[in-house]
Short mmCIF file of C-alpha atoms in Angstrom, two decimals:
data_model
loop_
_atom_site.label_atom_id
_atom_site.label_comp_id
_atom_site.label_asym_id
_atom_site.label_seq_id
_atom_site.Cartn_x
_atom_site.Cartn_y
_atom_site.Cartn_z
CA UNK D 24 35.58 -15.01 29.29
CA UNK D 25 32.18 -13.27 28.56
CA UNK D 26 33.93 -9.88 28.74
CA UNK D 27 36.56 -11.00 26.44
CA UNK D 28 33.92 -12.42 23.89
CA UNK D 29 31.95 -8.94 24.12
CA UNK D 30 35.25 -7.04 23.36
CA UNK D 31 36.08 -9.43 20.50
CA UNK D 32 32.66 -9.08 18.97
CA UNK D 33 32.95 -5.24 19.15
CA UNK D 34 36.34 -5.33 17.46
CA UNK D 35 35.10 -7.66 14.76
CA UNK D 36 32.18 -5.29 14.25
CA UNK D 37 34.50 -2.49 13.49
CA UNK D 38 35.38 -0.74 16.81
CA UNK D 39 38.68 0.90 16.65
CA UNK D 40 39.17 -0.61 13.28
CA UNK D 41 39.75 1.18 9.84
CA UNK D 42 37.02 2.04 7.41
CA UNK D 43 38.30 -0.49 4.97
CA UNK D 44 37.86 -3.30 7.45
CA UNK D 45 34.30 -2.27 8.19
CA UNK D 46 33.52 -2.00 4.43
CA UNK D 47 34.93 -5.45 3.77
CA UNK D 48 32.89 -6.91 6.68
CA UNK D 49 29.67 -5.51 5.01
CA UNK D 50 30.49 -6.09 1.51
CA UNK D 51 29.29 -9.67 1.51
CA UNK D 52 25.93 -8.39 2.73
CA UNK D 53 25.57 -5.47 0.41
CA UNK D 54 23.17 -7.41 -1.86
CA UNK D 55 20.95 -7.87 1.29
CA UNK D 56 20.90 -4.21 1.81
CA UNK D 57 19.91 -3.47 -1.77
CA UNK D 58 17.38 -6.15 -2.02
CA UNK D 59 15.83 -5.11 1.30
CA UNK D 60 15.60 -1.44 0.18
CA UNK D 61 13.85 -2.57 -3.04
CA UNK D 62 11.46 -4.88 -1.31
CA UNK D 63 10.70 -2.51 1.58
CA UNK D 64 9.95 0.14 -1.15
CA UNK D 65 7.52 -2.37 -2.78
CA UNK D 66 5.93 -3.22 0.36
CA UNK D 67 5.26 0.38 1.28
CA UNK D 68 4.20 1.34 -2.29
CA UNK D 69 1.73 -1.55 -2.72
CA UNK D 70 0.23 -1.12 0.80
CA UNK D 71 -0.14 2.65 0.34
CA UNK D 72 -1.66 2.41 -3.16
CA UNK D 73 -3.98 -0.55 -2.10
CA UNK D 74 -5.14 1.44 0.89
CA UNK D 75 -5.90 4.50 -1.23
CA UNK D 76 -7.70 2.33 -3.88
CA UNK D 77 -9.78 0.61 -1.12
CA UNK D 78 -10.77 4.03 0.26
CA UNK D 79 -11.69 5.30 -3.18
CA UNK D 80 -14.02 2.35 -3.70
CA UNK D 81 -15.90 3.91 -0.86
CA UNK D 82 -15.63 7.49 -1.66
CA UNK D 83 -16.26 7.34 -5.34
CA UNK D 84 -18.44 4.31 -5.29
CA UNK D 85 -21.69 3.78 -3.26
CA UNK D 86 -20.22 4.63 0.19
CA UNK D 87 -18.79 2.23 2.65
CA UNK D 88 -22.28 0.58 3.04
CA UNK D 89 -25.39 1.12 0.70
CA UNK D 90 -29.01 0.42 1.67
CA UNK D 91 -32.08 0.52 -0.38
CA UNK D 92 -34.08 1.57 2.54
CA UNK D 93 -33.78 4.48 4.99
CA UNK D 94 -31.46 3.79 8.03
CA UNK D 95 -32.38 4.87 11.46
CA UNK D 96 -29.78 7.38 12.65
CA UNK D 97 -29.29 5.49 16.06
CA UNK D 98 -27.97 2.69 14.20
CA UNK D 99 -25.08 4.56 12.73
CA UNK D 100 -21.78 4.95 14.44
CA UNK D 101 -20.38 8.49 15.29
CA UNK D 102 -18.75 10.19 12.43
CA UNK D 103 -20.86 8.46 9.73
CA UNK D 104 -22.10 10.55 6.73
CA UNK D 105 -25.46 9.46 5.31
CA UNK D 106 -26.97 10.70 2.00
CA UNK D 107 -29.70 9.75 -0.48
CA UNK D 108 -28.40 9.18 -3.97
CA UNK D 109 -29.63 8.07 -7.46
CA UNK D 110 -27.71 6.96 -10.50
CA UNK D 111 -28.34 6.24 -13.96
CA UNK D 112 -26.46 5.74 -17.37
CA UNK D 113 -26.33 8.62 -19.73
CA UNK D 114 -24.66 10.02 -22.77
CA UNK D 115 -22.78 13.22 -22.45
CA UNK D 116 -22.41 15.42 -25.50
CA UNK D 117 -19.87 18.27 -25.60
CA UNK D 118 -17.91 20.09 -28.25
CA UNK D 119 -14.89 17.82 -27.75
CA UNK D 120 -16.93 14.64 -28.34
CA UNK D 121 -19.38 12.38 -26.55
CA UNK D 122 -18.90 9.73 -23.89
CA UNK D 123 -21.09 7.22 -22.12
CA UNK D 124 -21.13 7.98 -18.47
CA UNK D 125 -22.72 7.12 -15.05
CA UNK D 126 -24.44 10.11 -13.49
CA UNK D 127 -24.96 10.17 -9.76
CA UNK D 128 -27.54 12.47 -8.34
CA UNK D 129 -26.59 13.70 -4.80
CA UNK D 130 -28.18 15.75 -2.09
CA UNK D 131 -26.85 18.97 -0.61
CA UNK D 132 -24.02 18.53 1.70
CA UNK D 133 -22.90 15.39 -0.15
CA UNK D 134 -19.23 16.92 -0.56
CA UNK D 135 -19.23 18.90 2.83
CA UNK D 136 -17.52 16.30 4.88
CA UNK D 137 -14.98 13.44 4.34
CA UNK D 138 -15.82 12.94 0.79
CA UNK D 139 -15.11 16.64 -0.06
CA UNK D 140 -11.91 16.64 1.85
CA UNK D 141 -10.54 13.54 0.15
CA UNK D 142 -11.45 14.56 -3.31
CA UNK D 143 -10.62 18.21 -2.82
CA UNK D 144 -14.08 19.52 -4.00
CA UNK D 145 -16.94 21.58 -2.65
CA UNK D 146 -20.61 21.22 -3.18
CA UNK D 147 -22.61 21.94 -6.32
CA UNK D 148 -23.73 25.58 -6.76
CA UNK D 149 -27.36 26.62 -7.01
CA UNK D 150 -27.00 29.34 -9.44
CA UNK D 151 -26.01 27.24 -12.44
CA UNK D 152 -28.26 25.28 -14.91
CA UNK D 153 -28.14 21.63 -13.78
CA UNK D 154 -24.56 21.85 -12.45
CA UNK D 155 -22.28 18.88 -13.04
CA UNK D 156 -19.05 17.82 -11.21
CA UNK D 157 -16.62 15.92 -13.28
CA UNK D 158 -13.14 14.42 -13.02
CA UNK D 159 -10.06 15.96 -14.65
CA UNK D 160 -9.61 12.80 -16.81
CA UNK D 161 -13.07 13.14 -18.33
CA UNK D 162 -12.71 16.91 -18.62
CA UNK D 163 -9.44 16.31 -20.56
CA UNK D 164 -11.11 13.75 -22.89
CA UNK D 165 -13.85 16.04 -23.80
CA UNK D 166 -12.01 19.35 -23.56
CA UNK D 167 -14.23 20.70 -20.75
CA UNK D 168 -13.71 23.47 -18.26
CA UNK D 169 -15.76 25.00 -15.39
CA UNK D 170 -18.59 27.02 -16.90
CA UNK D 171 -18.84 25.08 -20.18
CA UNK D 172 -22.26 23.98 -21.46
CA UNK D 173 -23.07 20.48 -22.54
CA UNK D 174 -25.95 18.11 -23.26
CA UNK D 175 -26.94 15.03 -21.24
CA UNK D 176 -29.22 12.30 -22.63
CA UNK D 177 -30.29 10.67 -19.30
CA UNK D 178 -31.90 7.23 -19.14
CA UNK D 179 -34.94 7.06 -16.94
CA UNK D 180 -35.26 3.41 -15.92
CA UNK D 181 -38.64 3.81 -14.19
CA UNK D 182 -40.30 5.14 -17.47
CA UNK D 183 -37.83 3.19 -19.79
CA UNK D 184 -37.00 6.30 -21.74
CA UNK D 185 -34.20 8.91 -22.35
CA UNK D 186 -34.59 12.54 -21.62
CA UNK D 187 -32.18 15.41 -22.70
CA UNK D 188 -30.85 18.09 -20.40
CA UNK D 189 -28.83 21.17 -20.91
CA UNK D 190 -26.10 21.24 -18.16
CA UNK D 191 -23.14 23.19 -16.88
CA UNK D 192 -19.82 22.09 -15.73
CA UNK D 193 -19.73 23.51 -12.23
CA UNK D 194 -16.18 22.16 -11.20
CA UNK D 195 -13.53 19.75 -12.15
CA UNK D 196 -11.91 17.70 -9.47
CA UNK D 197 -8.49 15.94 -9.84
CA UNK D 198 -8.94 12.42 -11.04
CA UNK D 199 -7.82 10.07 -8.27
CA UNK D 200 -8.73 6.65 -9.60
CA UNK D 201 -9.54 6.73 -13.38
CA UNK D 202 -11.05 3.31 -13.27
CA UNK D 203 -13.97 4.72 -11.29
CA UNK D 204 -14.00 8.50 -11.89
CA UNK D 205 -13.10 8.74 -15.50
CA UNK D 206 -16.72 8.01 -16.50
CA UNK D 207 -18.45 9.30 -13.32
CA UNK D 208 -20.42 12.49 -13.23
CA UNK D 209 -22.10 14.03 -10.17
CA UNK D 210 -25.27 15.99 -10.46
CA UNK D 211 -27.93 17.38 -8.14
CA UNK D 212 -30.44 14.89 -7.06
CA UNK D 213 -33.31 16.95 -8.45
CA UNK D 214 -32.29 15.68 -11.86
CA UNK D 215 -33.92 12.45 -10.85
CA UNK D 216 -37.44 11.75 -10.03
CA UNK D 217 -36.58 9.66 -7.03
CA UNK D 218 -33.60 8.27 -5.06
CA UNK D 219 -32.05 4.74 -5.22
CA UNK D 220 -31.08 4.35 -1.73
CA UNK D 221 -28.83 5.64 1.09
CA UNK D 222 -25.01 5.98 0.92
CA UNK D 223 -23.36 5.47 4.29
CA UNK D 224 -19.73 6.74 4.46
CA UNK D 225 -17.70 5.60 7.37
CA UNK D 226 -14.44 7.10 8.64
CA UNK D 227 -11.30 5.62 7.04
CA UNK D 228 -10.35 2.29 8.53
CA UNK D 229 -13.93 1.42 9.96
CA UNK D 230 -15.37 -2.04 9.53
CA UNK D 231 -18.13 -1.81 6.93
CA UNK D 232 -18.87 -5.50 7.24
CA UNK D 233 -19.73 -5.14 10.94
CA UNK D 234 -22.08 -2.31 10.11
CA UNK D 235 -23.76 -4.45 7.36
CA UNK D 236 -24.30 -7.30 9.88
CA UNK D 237 -25.68 -4.89 12.46
CA UNK D 238 -28.14 -3.38 9.97
CA UNK D 239 -29.17 -6.78 8.73
CA UNK D 240 -30.00 -7.89 12.29
CA UNK D 241 -32.11 -4.74 12.45
CA UNK D 242 -34.02 -5.62 9.44
CA UNK D 243 -32.40 -2.95 7.14
CA UNK D 244 -31.08 -4.48 3.89
CA UNK D 245 -27.52 -3.23 3.37
CA UNK D 246 -24.44 -4.13 1.22
CA UNK D 247 -20.76 -3.34 1.82
CA UNK D 248 -18.67 -1.69 -0.99
CA UNK D 249 -16.66 -4.85 -1.06
CA UNK D 250 -19.78 -6.61 -2.30
CA UNK D 251 -20.72 -3.85 -4.72
CA UNK D 252 -17.24 -3.55 -6.14
CA UNK D 253 -16.24 -7.16 -5.86
CA UNK D 254 -13.88 -7.29 -8.86
CA UNK D 255 -11.98 -4.11 -7.96
CA UNK D 256 -11.79 -5.20 -4.33
CA UNK D 257 -10.44 -8.73 -5.32
CA UNK D 258 -7.62 -6.89 -7.14
CA UNK D 259 -6.84 -4.80 -4.00
CA UNK D 260 -6.71 -8.13 -1.93
CA UNK D 261 -4.49 -9.73 -4.53
CA UNK D 262 -2.09 -6.77 -4.29
CA UNK D 263 -1.90 -7.18 -0.50
CA UNK D 264 -1.46 -10.96 -0.79
CA UNK D 265 1.66 -10.08 -2.96
CA UNK D 266 3.33 -8.81 0.33
CA UNK D 267 3.60 -12.35 1.80
CA UNK D 268 5.51 -13.52 -1.31
CA UNK D 269 7.75 -10.55 -0.80
CA UNK D 270 8.37 -11.64 2.93
CA UNK D 271 9.38 -15.22 1.75
CA UNK D 272 11.62 -13.71 -0.93
CA UNK D 273 13.54 -11.54 1.42
CA UNK D 274 13.92 -14.41 3.98
CA UNK D 275 15.32 -16.79 1.24
CA UNK D 276 17.73 -14.23 -0.13
CA UNK D 277 18.90 -13.14 3.38
CA UNK D 278 19.50 -16.77 4.33
CA UNK D 279 21.54 -17.37 1.17
CA UNK D 280 23.86 -14.33 1.53
CA UNK D 281 24.26 -14.64 5.36
CA UNK D 282 25.39 -18.23 4.83
CA UNK D 283 28.09 -17.04 2.50
CA UNK D 284 28.92 -14.18 4.77
CA UNK D 285 29.44 -16.53 7.75
CA UNK D 286 31.78 -18.78 5.84
CA UNK D 287 33.67 -15.72 4.63
CA UNK D 288 34.13 -14.48 8.19
CA UNK D 289 35.54 -17.74 9.29
CA UNK D 290 37.81 -17.96 6.28
CA UNK D 291 39.16 -14.48 6.94
CA UNK D 292 39.74 -15.07 10.59
CA UNK D 293 41.63 -18.43 10.50
CA UNK D 294 44.60 -16.94 12.56
CA UNK D 295 42.22 -15.44 15.07
CA UNK D 296 40.38 -18.54 15.64
CA UNK D 297 43.55 -20.36 16.33
CA UNK D 298 44.37 -17.83 18.99
CA UNK D 299 40.96 -18.07 20.54
CA UNK D 300 41.40 -21.87 20.84
CA UNK D 301 44.76 -21.30 22.45
CA UNK D 302 43.04 -19.19 25.02
CA UNK D 303 40.53 -22.01 25.74
CA UNK D 304 37.57 -21.06 23.59
CA UNK D 305 35.93 -24.38 22.47
CA UNK D 306 34.20 -25.15 19.28
CA UNK D 307 30.69 -24.37 20.60
CA UNK D 308 31.66 -20.94 21.78
CA UNK D 309 33.39 -20.29 18.35
CA UNK D 310 30.19 -21.16 16.58
CA UNK D 311 28.21 -18.86 18.82
CA UNK D 312 30.70 -16.03 18.27
CA UNK D 313 30.60 -16.21 14.67
CA UNK D 314 26.78 -16.72 14.63
CA UNK D 315 26.44 -13.50 16.62
CA UNK D 316 28.89 -11.73 14.40
CA UNK D 317 26.99 -12.73 11.21
CA UNK D 318 23.57 -11.80 12.70
CA UNK D 319 24.71 -8.49 13.78
CA UNK D 320 26.01 -7.60 10.23
CA UNK D 321 22.78 -9.08 8.68
CA UNK D 322 20.72 -6.99 11.17
CA UNK D 323 22.61 -3.67 10.24
CA UNK D 324 22.17 -4.51 6.56
CA UNK D 325 18.44 -5.15 6.94
CA UNK D 326 18.07 -2.00 9.01
CA UNK D 327 19.97 0.18 6.41
CA UNK D 328 18.02 -1.38 3.60
CA UNK D 329 14.79 -0.75 5.47
CA UNK D 330 15.63 2.93 5.98
CA UNK D 331 16.71 3.32 2.33
CA UNK D 332 13.45 1.72 1.21
CA UNK D 333 11.39 4.00 3.34
CA UNK D 334 13.23 7.08 2.00
CA UNK D 335 12.59 5.93 -1.56
CA UNK D 336 8.91 5.31 -0.91
CA UNK D 337 8.41 8.69 0.53
CA UNK D 338 9.42 10.03 -2.90
CA UNK D 339 7.16 7.74 -4.82
CA UNK D 340 3.96 9.98 -4.78
CA UNK D 341 5.98 12.58 -6.59
CA UNK D 342 7.12 10.08 -9.18
CA UNK D 343 3.57 9.00 -9.72
CA UNK D 344 2.36 12.60 -10.09
CA UNK D 345 5.07 13.13 -12.85
CA UNK D 346 4.06 9.89 -14.65
CA UNK D 347 0.42 10.90 -14.51
CA UNK D 348 1.16 14.19 -16.05
CA UNK D 349 3.33 12.67 -18.93
CA UNK D 350 1.41 9.51 -19.52
CA UNK D 351 -2.15 9.66 -17.99
CA UNK D 352 -3.33 6.45 -19.62
CA UNK D 353 -0.40 4.44 -17.98
CA UNK D 354 -2.18 4.93 -14.56
CA UNK D 355 -5.79 4.17 -15.54
CA UNK D 356 -5.84 1.20 -13.20
CA UNK D 357 -3.91 2.85 -10.32
CA UNK D 358 -4.60 5.86 -8.16
CA UNK D 359 -2.85 9.06 -9.22
CA UNK D 360 -2.41 10.55 -5.82
CA UNK D 361 -1.93 8.84 -2.45
CA UNK D 362 -0.38 9.30 0.95
CA UNK D 363 2.46 6.98 2.12
CA UNK D 364 1.31 4.49 4.80
CA UNK D 365 4.17 2.64 6.35
CA UNK D 366 3.08 -0.87 7.47
CA UNK D 367 5.37 -1.04 10.39
CA UNK D 368 4.01 -4.45 11.66
CA UNK D 369 4.56 -6.07 8.25
CA UNK D 370 8.08 -4.56 7.79
CA UNK D 371 9.01 -5.57 11.28
CA UNK D 372 7.66 -9.21 10.65
CA UNK D 373 9.81 -9.38 7.49
CA UNK D 374 12.93 -8.39 9.33
CA UNK D 375 12.30 -10.85 12.16
CA UNK D 376 11.60 -13.59 9.53
CA UNK D 377 14.85 -12.79 7.69
CA UNK D 378 16.89 -12.68 10.85
CA UNK D 379 15.34 -16.11 12.05
CA UNK D 380 16.02 -17.81 8.68
CA UNK D 381 19.50 -16.10 8.51
CA UNK D 382 20.27 -17.42 11.89
CA UNK D 383 19.34 -21.07 11.02
CA UNK D 384 21.29 -20.77 7.70
CA UNK D 385 24.42 -19.25 9.18
CA UNK D 386 24.32 -21.98 11.96
CA UNK D 387 24.24 -24.76 9.44
CA UNK D 388 26.97 -23.25 7.40
CA UNK D 389 29.14 -22.77 10.40
CA UNK D 390 28.75 -26.28 11.41
CA UNK D 391 30.10 -27.34 8.05
CA UNK D 392 33.16 -25.14 8.44
CA UNK D 393 34.73 -26.94 11.32
CA UNK D 394 37.62 -25.54 13.34
CA UNK D 395 39.78 -28.42 12.40
CA UNK D 396 39.38 -27.65 8.56
CA UNK D 397 40.23 -24.06 9.21
CA UNK D 398 43.26 -24.76 11.38
CA UNK D 399 44.36 -27.41 8.85
CA UNK D 400 44.31 -24.91 6.01
CA UNK D 401 46.12 -22.40 8.26
#
């Protein structure tokens, strides 16, 4: 009997059947495929963008951890970059206009490691008068290019005064996150009379909170980038939380359409059900067969939708680049360049949840469609 049921399932799934039969079997679940593709795309896109924004809060902000005191090197994990920095508000005057900016003074080697690789920039040259590094969004606003001269009116908080400087645009880096870098200017630390503290940049994916706790236990006051950029980080967390709503939405939709599909398969196979009963298959086994048939089709639809969603997500960075080139202001609160990160565990959890809910929904639906009713209508 089990061998017969296996052969029956294979045949109902399309083995040695025509393409029209296979298409008609999956047609009730086409919506699941399309919705899954759209939502998998959303999951990957949101996760990738949020991961990039989270990293940019470290790279463009005050590092993964910021301390107002010097940090003993033996307290830092391997791969950590540590630099003194200073920052102040300033007014920047150029031929294309003026802007209020935040100037960050940095040491030599500040852009030699992870930060330079992620921003695609090198260090500040020594042969220019007060060299500055600015983002492409700021350069576009003021019509600046490398080598252009401009004036900076720098506020010195310790002396409560402003001081003018003649400076040179040393380089322009591609704007990654305009919310942070459209008003951010890097200069040499020598432009400041003293430094504010130490920026500690950890490798991507490291636990900044754990380092803060360790430094605090050692008597070194430190703050994570999450604390220093609370509002922006809360936005990132909110974006990640949306993924759980997406999980629930996929599960509900999958259960709805799998229930309809299960009833459709029973209605389609009324004659086959009668033949199975003649062969001695009881109602419980029939329910199991159609439950398995429905779940196989749901799984294939979910899998196909997932693969389609991944393919679309892999193309999304190119779409963002095109939008950034055509309408830069549209992406002021988003990253303009990012790498696709596929959250395998989250997508697998979504599929398992959808299958589990679909199994329950299909079972309840099949229990309503009794064999007696089917045979009675046949």
